[in-house]
PDB file of C-alpha atoms and ligand atoms in Angstrom:
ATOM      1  CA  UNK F   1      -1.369  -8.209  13.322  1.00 91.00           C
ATOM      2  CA  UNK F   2      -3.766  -5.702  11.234  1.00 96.00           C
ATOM      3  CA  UNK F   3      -2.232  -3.156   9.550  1.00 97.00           C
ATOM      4  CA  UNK F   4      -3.653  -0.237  11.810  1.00 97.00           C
ATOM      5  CA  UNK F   5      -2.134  -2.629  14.930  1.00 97.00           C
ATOM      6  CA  UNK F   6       1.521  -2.748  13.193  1.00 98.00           C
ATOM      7  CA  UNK F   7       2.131   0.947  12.242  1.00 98.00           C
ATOM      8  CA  UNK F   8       1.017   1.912  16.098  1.00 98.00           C
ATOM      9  CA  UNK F   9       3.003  -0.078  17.450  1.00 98.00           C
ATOM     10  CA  UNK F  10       5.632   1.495  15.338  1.00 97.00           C
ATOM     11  CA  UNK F  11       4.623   4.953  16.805  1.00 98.00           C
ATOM     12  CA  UNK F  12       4.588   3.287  20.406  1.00 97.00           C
ATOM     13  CA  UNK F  13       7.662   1.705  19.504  1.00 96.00           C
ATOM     14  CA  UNK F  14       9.777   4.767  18.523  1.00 96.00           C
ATOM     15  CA  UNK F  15       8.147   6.645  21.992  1.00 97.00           C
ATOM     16  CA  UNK F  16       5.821   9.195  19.581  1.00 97.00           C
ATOM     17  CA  UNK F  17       3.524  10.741  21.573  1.00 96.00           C
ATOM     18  CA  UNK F  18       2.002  13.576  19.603  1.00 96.00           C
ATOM     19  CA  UNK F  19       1.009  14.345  16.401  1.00 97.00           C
ATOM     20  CA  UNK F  20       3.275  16.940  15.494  1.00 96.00           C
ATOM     21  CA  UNK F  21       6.637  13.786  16.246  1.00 97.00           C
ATOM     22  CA  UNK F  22       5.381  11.977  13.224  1.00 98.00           C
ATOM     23  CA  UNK F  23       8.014  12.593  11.154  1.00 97.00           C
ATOM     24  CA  UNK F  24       7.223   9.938   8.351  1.00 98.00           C
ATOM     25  CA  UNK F  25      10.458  10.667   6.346  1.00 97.00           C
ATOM     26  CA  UNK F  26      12.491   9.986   9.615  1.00 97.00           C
ATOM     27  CA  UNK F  27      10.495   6.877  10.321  1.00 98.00           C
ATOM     28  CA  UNK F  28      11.039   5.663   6.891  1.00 98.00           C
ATOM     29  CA  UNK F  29      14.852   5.673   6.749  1.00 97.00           C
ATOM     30  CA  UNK F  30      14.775   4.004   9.870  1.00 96.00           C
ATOM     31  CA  UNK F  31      12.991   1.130   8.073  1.00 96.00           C
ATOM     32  CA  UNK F  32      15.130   0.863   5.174  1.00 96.00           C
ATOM     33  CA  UNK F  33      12.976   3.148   2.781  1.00 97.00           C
ATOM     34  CA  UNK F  34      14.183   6.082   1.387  1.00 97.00           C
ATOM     35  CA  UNK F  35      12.348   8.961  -0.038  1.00 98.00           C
ATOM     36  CA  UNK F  36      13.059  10.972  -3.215  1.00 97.00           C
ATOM     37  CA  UNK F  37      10.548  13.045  -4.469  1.00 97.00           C
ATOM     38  CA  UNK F  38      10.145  12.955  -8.760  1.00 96.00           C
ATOM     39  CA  UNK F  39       7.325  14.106 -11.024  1.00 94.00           C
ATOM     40  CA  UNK F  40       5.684  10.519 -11.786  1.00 92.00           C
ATOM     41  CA  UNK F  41       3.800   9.965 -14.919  1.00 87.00           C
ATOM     42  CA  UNK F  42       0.093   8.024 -14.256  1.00 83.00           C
ATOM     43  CA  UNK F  43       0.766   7.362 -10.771  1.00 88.00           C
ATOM     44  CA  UNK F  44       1.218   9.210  -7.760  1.00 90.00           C
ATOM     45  CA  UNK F  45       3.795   7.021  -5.821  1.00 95.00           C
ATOM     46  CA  UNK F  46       6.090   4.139  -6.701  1.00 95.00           C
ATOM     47  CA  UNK F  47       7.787   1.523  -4.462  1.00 96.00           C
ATOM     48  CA  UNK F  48      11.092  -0.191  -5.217  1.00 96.00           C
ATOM     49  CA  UNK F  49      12.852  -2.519  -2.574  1.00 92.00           C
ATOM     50  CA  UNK F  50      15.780  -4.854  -3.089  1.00 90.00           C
ATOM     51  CA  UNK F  51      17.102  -6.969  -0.504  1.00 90.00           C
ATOM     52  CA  UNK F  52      16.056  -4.583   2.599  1.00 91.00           C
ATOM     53  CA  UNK F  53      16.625  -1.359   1.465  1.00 95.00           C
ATOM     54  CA  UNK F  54      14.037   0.883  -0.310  1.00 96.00           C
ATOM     55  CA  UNK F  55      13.598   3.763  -2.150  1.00 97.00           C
ATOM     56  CA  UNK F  56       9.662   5.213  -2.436  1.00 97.00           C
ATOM     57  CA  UNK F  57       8.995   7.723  -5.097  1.00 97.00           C
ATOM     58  CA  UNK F  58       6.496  10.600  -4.448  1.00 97.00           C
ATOM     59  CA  UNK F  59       4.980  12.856  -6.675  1.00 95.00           C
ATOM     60  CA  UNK F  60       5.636  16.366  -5.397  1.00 95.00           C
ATOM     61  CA  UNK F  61       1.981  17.820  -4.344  1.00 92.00           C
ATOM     62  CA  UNK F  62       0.891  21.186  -3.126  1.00 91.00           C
ATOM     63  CA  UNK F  63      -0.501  19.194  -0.115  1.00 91.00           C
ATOM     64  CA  UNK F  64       2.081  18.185   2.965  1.00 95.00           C
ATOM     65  CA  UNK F  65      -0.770  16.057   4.071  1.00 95.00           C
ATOM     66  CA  UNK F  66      -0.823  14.360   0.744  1.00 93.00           C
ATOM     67  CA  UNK F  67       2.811  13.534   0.465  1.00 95.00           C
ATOM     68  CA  UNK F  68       2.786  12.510   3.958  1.00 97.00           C
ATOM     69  CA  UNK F  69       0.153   9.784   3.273  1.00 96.00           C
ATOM     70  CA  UNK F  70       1.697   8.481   0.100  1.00 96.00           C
ATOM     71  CA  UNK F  71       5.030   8.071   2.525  1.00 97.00           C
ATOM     72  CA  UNK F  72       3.007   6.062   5.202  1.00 97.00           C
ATOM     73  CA  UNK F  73       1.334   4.069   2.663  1.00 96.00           C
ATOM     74  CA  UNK F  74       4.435   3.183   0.373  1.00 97.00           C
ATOM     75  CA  UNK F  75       5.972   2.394   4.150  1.00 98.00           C
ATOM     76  CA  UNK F  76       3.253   0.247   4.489  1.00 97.00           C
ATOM     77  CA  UNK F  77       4.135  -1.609   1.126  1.00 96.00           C
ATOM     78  CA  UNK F  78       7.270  -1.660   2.384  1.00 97.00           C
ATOM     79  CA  UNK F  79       6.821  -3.390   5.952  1.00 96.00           C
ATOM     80  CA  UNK F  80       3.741  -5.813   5.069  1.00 96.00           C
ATOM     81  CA  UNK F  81       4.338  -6.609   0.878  1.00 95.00           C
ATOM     82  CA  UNK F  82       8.336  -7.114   1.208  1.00 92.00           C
ATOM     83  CA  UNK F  83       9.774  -8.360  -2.391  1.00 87.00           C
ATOM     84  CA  UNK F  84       7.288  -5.985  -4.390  1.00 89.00           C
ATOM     85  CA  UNK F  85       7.188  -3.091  -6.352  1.00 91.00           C
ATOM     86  CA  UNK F  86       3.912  -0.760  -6.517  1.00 92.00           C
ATOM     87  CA  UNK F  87       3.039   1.979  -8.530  1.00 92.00           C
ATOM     88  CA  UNK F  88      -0.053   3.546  -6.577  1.00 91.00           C
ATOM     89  CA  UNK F  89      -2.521   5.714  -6.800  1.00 82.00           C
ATOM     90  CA  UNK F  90      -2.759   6.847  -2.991  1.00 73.00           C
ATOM     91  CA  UNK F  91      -5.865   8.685  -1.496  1.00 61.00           C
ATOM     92  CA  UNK F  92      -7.916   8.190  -3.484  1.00 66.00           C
ATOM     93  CA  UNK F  93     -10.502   5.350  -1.945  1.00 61.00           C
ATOM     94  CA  UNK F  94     -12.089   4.784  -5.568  1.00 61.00           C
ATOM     95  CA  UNK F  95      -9.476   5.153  -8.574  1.00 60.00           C
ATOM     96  CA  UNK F  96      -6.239   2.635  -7.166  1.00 51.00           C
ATOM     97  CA  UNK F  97      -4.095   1.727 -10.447  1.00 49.00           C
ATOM     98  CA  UNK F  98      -3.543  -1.769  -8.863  1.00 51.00           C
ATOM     99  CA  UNK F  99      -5.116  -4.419  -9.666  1.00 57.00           C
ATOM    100  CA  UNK F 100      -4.495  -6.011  -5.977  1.00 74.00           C
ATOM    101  CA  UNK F 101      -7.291  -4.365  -4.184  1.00 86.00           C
ATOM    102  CA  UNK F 102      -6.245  -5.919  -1.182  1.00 90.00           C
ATOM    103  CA  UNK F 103      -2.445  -4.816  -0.871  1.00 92.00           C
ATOM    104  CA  UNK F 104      -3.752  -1.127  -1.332  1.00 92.00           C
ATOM    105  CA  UNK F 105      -6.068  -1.245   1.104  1.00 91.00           C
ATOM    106  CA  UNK F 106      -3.483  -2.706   3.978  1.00 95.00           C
ATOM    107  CA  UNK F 107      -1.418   0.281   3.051  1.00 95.00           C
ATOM    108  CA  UNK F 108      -3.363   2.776   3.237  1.00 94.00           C
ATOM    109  CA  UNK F 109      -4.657   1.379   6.517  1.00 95.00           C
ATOM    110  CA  UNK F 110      -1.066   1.158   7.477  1.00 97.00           C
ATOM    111  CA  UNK F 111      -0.897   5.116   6.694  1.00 97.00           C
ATOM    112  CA  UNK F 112      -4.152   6.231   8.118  1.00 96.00           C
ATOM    113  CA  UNK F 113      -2.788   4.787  11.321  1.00 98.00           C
ATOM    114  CA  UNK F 114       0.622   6.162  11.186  1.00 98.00           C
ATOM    115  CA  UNK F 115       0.007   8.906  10.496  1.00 98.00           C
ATOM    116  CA  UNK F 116      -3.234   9.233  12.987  1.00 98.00           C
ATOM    117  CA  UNK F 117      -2.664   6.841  15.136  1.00 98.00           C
ATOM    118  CA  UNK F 118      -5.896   5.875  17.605  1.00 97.00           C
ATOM    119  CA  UNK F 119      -4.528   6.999  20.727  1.00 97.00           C
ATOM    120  CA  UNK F 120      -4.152  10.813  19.585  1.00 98.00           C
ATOM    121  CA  UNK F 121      -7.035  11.014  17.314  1.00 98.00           C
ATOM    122  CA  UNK F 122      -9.503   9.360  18.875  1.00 98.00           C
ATOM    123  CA  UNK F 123      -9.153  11.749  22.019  1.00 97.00           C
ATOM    124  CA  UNK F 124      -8.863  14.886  19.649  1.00 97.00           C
ATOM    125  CA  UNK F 125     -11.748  13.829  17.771  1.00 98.00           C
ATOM    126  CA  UNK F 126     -13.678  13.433  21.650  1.00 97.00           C
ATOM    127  CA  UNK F 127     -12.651  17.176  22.954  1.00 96.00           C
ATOM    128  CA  UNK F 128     -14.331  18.437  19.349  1.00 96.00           C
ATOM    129  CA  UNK F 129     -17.679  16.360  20.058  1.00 95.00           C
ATOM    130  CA  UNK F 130     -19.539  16.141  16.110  1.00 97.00           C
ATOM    131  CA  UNK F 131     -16.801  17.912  14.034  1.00 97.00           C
ATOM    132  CA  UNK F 132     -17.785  19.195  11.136  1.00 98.00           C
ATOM    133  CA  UNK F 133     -15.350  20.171   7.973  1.00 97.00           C
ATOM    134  CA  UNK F 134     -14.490  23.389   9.754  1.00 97.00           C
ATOM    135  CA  UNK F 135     -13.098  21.455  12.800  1.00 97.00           C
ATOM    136  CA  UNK F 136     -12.098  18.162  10.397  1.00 97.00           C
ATOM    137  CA  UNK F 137      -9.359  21.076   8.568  1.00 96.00           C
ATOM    138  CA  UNK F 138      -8.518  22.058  12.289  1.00 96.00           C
ATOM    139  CA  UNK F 139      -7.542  18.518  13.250  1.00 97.00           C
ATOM    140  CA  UNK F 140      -5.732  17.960   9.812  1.00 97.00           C
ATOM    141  CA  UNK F 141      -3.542  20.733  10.268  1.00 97.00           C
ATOM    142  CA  UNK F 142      -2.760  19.380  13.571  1.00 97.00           C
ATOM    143  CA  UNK F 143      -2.143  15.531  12.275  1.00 98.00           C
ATOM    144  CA  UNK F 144      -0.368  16.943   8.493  1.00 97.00           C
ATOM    145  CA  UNK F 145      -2.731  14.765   6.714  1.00 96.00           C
ATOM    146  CA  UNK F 146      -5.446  16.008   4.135  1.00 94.00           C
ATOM    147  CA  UNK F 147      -8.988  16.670   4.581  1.00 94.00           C
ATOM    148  CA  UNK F 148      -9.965  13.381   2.738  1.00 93.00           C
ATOM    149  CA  UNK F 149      -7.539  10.717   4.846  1.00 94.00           C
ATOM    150  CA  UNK F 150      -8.771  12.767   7.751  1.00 96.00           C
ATOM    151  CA  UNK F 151     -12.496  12.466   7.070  1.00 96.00           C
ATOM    152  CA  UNK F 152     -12.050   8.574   6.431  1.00 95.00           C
ATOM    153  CA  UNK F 153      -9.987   8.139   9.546  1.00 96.00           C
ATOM    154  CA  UNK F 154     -13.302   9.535  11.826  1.00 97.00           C
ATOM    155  CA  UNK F 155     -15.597   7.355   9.591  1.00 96.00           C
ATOM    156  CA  UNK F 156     -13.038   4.589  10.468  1.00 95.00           C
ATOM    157  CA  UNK F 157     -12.299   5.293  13.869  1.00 96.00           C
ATOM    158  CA  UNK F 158     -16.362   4.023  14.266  1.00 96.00           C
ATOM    159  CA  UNK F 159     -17.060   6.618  17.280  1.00 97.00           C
ATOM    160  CA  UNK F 160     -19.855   8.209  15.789  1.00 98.00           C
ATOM    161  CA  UNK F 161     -22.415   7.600  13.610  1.00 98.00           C
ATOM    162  CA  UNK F 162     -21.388   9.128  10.733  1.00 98.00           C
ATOM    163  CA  UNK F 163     -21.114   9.006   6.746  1.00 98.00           C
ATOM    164  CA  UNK F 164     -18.551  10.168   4.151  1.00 97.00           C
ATOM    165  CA  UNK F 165     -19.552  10.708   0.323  1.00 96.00           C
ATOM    166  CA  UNK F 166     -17.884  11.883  -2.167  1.00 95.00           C
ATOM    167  CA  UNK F 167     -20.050  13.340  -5.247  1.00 96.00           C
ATOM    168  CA  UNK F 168     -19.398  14.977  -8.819  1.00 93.00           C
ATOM    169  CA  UNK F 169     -21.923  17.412 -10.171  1.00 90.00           C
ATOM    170  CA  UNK F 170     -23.771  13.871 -11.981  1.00 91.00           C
ATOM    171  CA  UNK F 171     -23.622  11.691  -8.716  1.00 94.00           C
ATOM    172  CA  UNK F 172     -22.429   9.497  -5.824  1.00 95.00           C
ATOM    173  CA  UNK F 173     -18.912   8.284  -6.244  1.00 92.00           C
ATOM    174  CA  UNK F 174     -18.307   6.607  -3.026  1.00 92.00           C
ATOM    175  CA  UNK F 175     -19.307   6.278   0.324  1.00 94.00           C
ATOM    176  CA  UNK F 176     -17.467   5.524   3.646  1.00 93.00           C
ATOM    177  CA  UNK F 177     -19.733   4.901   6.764  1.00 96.00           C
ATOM    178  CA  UNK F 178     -19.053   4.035  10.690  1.00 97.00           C
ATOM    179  CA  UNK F 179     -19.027   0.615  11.145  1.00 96.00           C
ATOM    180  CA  UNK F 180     -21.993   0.503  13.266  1.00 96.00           C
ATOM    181  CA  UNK F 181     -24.408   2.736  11.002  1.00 96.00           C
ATOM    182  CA  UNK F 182     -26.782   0.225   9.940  1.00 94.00           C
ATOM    183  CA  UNK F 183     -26.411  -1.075   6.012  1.00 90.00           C
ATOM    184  CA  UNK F 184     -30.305  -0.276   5.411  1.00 91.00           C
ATOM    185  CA  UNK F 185     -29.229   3.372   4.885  1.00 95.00           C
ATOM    186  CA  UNK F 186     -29.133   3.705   0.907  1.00 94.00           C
ATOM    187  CA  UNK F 187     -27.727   7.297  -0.087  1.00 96.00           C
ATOM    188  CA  UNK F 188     -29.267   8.590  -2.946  1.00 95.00           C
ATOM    189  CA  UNK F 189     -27.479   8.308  -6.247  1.00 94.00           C
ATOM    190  CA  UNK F 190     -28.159  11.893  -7.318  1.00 96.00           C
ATOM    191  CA  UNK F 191     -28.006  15.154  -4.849  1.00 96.00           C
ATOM    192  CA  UNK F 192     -31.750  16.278  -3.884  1.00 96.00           C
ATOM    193  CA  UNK F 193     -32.368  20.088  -5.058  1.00 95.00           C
ATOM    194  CA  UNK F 194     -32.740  20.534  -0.876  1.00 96.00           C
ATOM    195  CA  UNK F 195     -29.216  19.451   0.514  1.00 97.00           C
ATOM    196  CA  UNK F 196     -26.153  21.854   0.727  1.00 97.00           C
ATOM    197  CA  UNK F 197     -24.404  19.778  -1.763  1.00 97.00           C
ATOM    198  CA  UNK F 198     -26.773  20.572  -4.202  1.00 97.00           C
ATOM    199  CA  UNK F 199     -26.367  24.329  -3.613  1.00 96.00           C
ATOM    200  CA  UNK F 200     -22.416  23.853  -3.999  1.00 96.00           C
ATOM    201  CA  UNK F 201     -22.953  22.536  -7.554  1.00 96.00           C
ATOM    202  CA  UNK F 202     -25.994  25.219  -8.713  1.00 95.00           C
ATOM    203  CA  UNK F 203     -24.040  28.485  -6.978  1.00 94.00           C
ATOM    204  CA  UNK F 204     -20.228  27.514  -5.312  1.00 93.00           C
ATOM    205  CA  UNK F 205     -21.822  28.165  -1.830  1.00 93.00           C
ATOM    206  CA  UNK F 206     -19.778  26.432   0.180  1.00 93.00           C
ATOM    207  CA  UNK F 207     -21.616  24.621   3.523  1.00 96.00           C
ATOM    208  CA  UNK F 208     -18.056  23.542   6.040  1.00 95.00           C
ATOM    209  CA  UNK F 209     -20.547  23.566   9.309  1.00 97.00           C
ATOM    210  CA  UNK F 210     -23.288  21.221  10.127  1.00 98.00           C
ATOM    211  CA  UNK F 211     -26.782  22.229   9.272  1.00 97.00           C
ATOM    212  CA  UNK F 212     -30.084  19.816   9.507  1.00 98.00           C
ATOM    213  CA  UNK F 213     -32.025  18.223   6.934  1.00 97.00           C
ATOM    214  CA  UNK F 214     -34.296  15.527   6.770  1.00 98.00           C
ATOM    215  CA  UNK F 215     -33.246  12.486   6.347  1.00 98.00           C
ATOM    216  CA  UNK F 216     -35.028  12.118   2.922  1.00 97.00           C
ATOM    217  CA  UNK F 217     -33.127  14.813   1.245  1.00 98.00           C
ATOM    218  CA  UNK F 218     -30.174  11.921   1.555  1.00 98.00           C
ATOM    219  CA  UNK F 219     -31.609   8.383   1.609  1.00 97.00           C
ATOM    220  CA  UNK F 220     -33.795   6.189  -0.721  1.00 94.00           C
ATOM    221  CA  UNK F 221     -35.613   4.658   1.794  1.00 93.00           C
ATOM    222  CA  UNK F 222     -38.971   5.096   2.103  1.00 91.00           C
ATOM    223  CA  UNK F 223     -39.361   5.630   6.052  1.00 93.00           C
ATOM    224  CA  UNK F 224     -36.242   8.264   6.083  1.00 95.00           C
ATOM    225  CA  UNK F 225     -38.714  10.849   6.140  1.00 95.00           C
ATOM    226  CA  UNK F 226     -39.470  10.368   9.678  1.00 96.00           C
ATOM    227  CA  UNK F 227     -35.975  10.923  10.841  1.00 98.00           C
ATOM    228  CA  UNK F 228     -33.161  13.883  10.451  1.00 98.00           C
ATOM    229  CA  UNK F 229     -29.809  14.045   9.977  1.00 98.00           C
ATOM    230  CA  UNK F 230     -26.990  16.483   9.767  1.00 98.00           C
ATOM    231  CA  UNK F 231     -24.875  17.772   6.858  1.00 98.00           C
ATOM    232  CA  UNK F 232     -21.716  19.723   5.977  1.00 98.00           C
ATOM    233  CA  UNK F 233     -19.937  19.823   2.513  1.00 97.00           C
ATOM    234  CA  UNK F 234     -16.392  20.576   1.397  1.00 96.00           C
ATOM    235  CA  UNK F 235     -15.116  20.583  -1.939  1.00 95.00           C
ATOM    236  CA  UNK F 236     -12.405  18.068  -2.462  1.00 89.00           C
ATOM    237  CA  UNK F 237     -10.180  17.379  -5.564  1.00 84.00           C
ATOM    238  CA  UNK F 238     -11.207  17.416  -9.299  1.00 84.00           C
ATOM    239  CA  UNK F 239     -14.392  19.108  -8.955  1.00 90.00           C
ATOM    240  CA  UNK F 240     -15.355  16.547  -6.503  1.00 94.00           C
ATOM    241  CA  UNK F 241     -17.854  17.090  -2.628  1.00 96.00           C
ATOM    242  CA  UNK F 242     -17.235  15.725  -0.022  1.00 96.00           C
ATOM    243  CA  UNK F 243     -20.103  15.333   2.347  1.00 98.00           C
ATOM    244  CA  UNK F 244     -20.061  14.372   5.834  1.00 98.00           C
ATOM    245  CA  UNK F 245     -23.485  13.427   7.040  1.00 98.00           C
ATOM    246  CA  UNK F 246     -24.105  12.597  11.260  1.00 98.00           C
ATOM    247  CA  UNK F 247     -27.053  10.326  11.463  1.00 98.00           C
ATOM    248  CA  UNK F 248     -29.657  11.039  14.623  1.00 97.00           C
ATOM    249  CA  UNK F 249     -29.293   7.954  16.941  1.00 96.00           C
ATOM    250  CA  UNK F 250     -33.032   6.563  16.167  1.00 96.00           C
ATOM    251  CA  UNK F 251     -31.835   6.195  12.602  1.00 97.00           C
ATOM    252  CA  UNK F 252     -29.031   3.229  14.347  1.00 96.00           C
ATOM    253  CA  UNK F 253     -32.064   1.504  15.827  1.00 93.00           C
ATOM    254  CA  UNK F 254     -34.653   1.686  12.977  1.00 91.00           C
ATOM    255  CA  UNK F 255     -35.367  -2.213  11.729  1.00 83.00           C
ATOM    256  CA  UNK F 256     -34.084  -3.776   8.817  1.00 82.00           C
ATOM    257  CA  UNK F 257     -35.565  -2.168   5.502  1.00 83.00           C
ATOM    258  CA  UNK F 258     -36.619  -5.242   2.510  1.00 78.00           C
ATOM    259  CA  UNK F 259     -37.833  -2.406   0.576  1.00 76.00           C
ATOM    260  CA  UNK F 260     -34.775  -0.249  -0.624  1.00 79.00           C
ATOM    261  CA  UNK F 261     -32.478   0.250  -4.294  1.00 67.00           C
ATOM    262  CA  UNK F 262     -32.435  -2.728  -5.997  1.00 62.00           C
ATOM    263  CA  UNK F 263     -31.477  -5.185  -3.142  1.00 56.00           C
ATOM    264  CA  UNK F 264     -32.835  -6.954  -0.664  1.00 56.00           C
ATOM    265  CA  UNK F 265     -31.286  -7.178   2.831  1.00 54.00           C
ATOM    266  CA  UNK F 266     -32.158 -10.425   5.166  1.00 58.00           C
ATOM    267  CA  UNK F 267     -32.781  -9.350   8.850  1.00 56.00           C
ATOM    268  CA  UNK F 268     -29.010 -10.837   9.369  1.00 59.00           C
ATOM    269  CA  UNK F 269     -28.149  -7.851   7.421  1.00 58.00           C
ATOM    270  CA  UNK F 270     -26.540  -9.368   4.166  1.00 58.00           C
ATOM    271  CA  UNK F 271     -28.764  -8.716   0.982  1.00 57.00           C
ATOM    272  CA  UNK F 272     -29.321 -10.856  -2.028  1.00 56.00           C
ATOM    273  CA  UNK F 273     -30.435  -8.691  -5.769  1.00 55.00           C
ATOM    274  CA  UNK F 274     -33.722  -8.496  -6.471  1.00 47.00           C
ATOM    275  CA  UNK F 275     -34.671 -10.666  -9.006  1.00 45.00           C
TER     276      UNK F 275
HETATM  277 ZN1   ZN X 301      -0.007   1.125  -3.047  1.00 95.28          ZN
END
């Protein structure tokens, strides 16, 4: 069973039926993982199990939603990586301390569906229609979770066609998109002088709703000025953006693009470097 699969059926299991029953301390201790809260040095979380009882370590945070996800994904630790410790560096999709990509990944799946499981947010997400940051905070005060798990889970969720970044004043970061938005979408390295993220950085003017640009002001490739998308912006951690761009449905159907960054994608959608 995937990690998403196992901590739903958790949340079936224990009869949870809306967001605001996820008590992830509660579920926890009745898996054998206890919860003490401690002011970590270079880590954000720590896991230590013997035999089948647990205790998690969380650094306190001025975020709920934080804690909250550090508990589901320590849980996850806990119910899929029995018989090891962690230190971890939860929520944050580009900086985890371990060097077992993997195991952080299944646990912080394992959180992101605890914590919004697809049965509640996928039917929240569908009464908002596009949601934008203003409407993404509305929802995460609803689920307890922070703007970033909450912006990943509707890029994960793969109901609309949609694109997470995350960008410092000198560049990209990362990048989380849908499943089905097509790979021959390269986001520009560096924010264009036109797109709201590019304000936020020149004058703090924040952008939370969704306003249209063309598709250029975000992608390399060379026929994205024929097509639009739209943006909203939010600052995030650190002195970090995070930008949420919804792509207009032509862009899902435009052909595969040879001509793009420094790789070269075969019409079966994998790409080899350019030589
Ligand atoms: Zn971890």
């Amino acid at each position: 069973m995937s990690p998403g699969k196992l901590a739903e059926a958790r949340i079936q299991e224990l009869g949870i039926s809306h967001p605001r029953e996820i008590a992830v301390e509660l579920i926890a201790m009745d898996a054998g993982m206890r919860v003490e809260y401690e002011s970590l040095d270079g880590c954000e979380a720590m896991l230590v199990g013997v035999g089948n009882r647990a205790v998690a370590t969380i650094k306190p945070s001025s975020s709920r939603g934080r804690e909250r996800y550090s508990i589901g994904h320590e849980l996850g630790h806990w119910e899929m990586h029995r018989g090891r410790s962690f230190r971890c560096r939860v929520d944050d999709p580009d900086q985890n301390f371990s060097s077992d990509k993997v195991l952080e990944k299944e646990a912080d799946s394992y959180s992101a569906h605890l914590l919004m499981p697809s049965f509640m947010f996928e039917p929240a997400v569908k009464v908002i229609g596009d949601p934008s940051f203003q409407e993404l905070d509305e929802l995460a005060n609803g689920f307890e979770t922070s703007m970033l798990a909450t912006a990943m889970r509707l890029a994960d969720i793969d109901a609309l066609p949609v694109i997470l970044a995350c960008f410092t004043a000198t560049g990209l970061r990362w990048s989380k998109a849908a499943a089905h938005v097509p790979r021959r979408w390269f986001l520009r390295n560096k924010l264009d002088d036109d797109s709201f993220a590019f304000e936020y950085f020149e004058n703090g003017r924040e952008h939370p709703r969704l306003g249209k640009q063309p598709a250029e002001t975000w992608f390399e490739n060379l026929d994205a000025d024929k097509y639009e998308v739209r943006e909203c912006c939010r600052p995030g951690r650190n002195g970090e953006l995070l930008v949420l761009l919804y792509l207009e449905s032509k862009m899902l159907y435009a052909g595969f693009d040879p001509h793009v960054g420094n790789r070269k994608f075969t019409s079966a959608g994998s790409y080899v470097t350019r030589k």
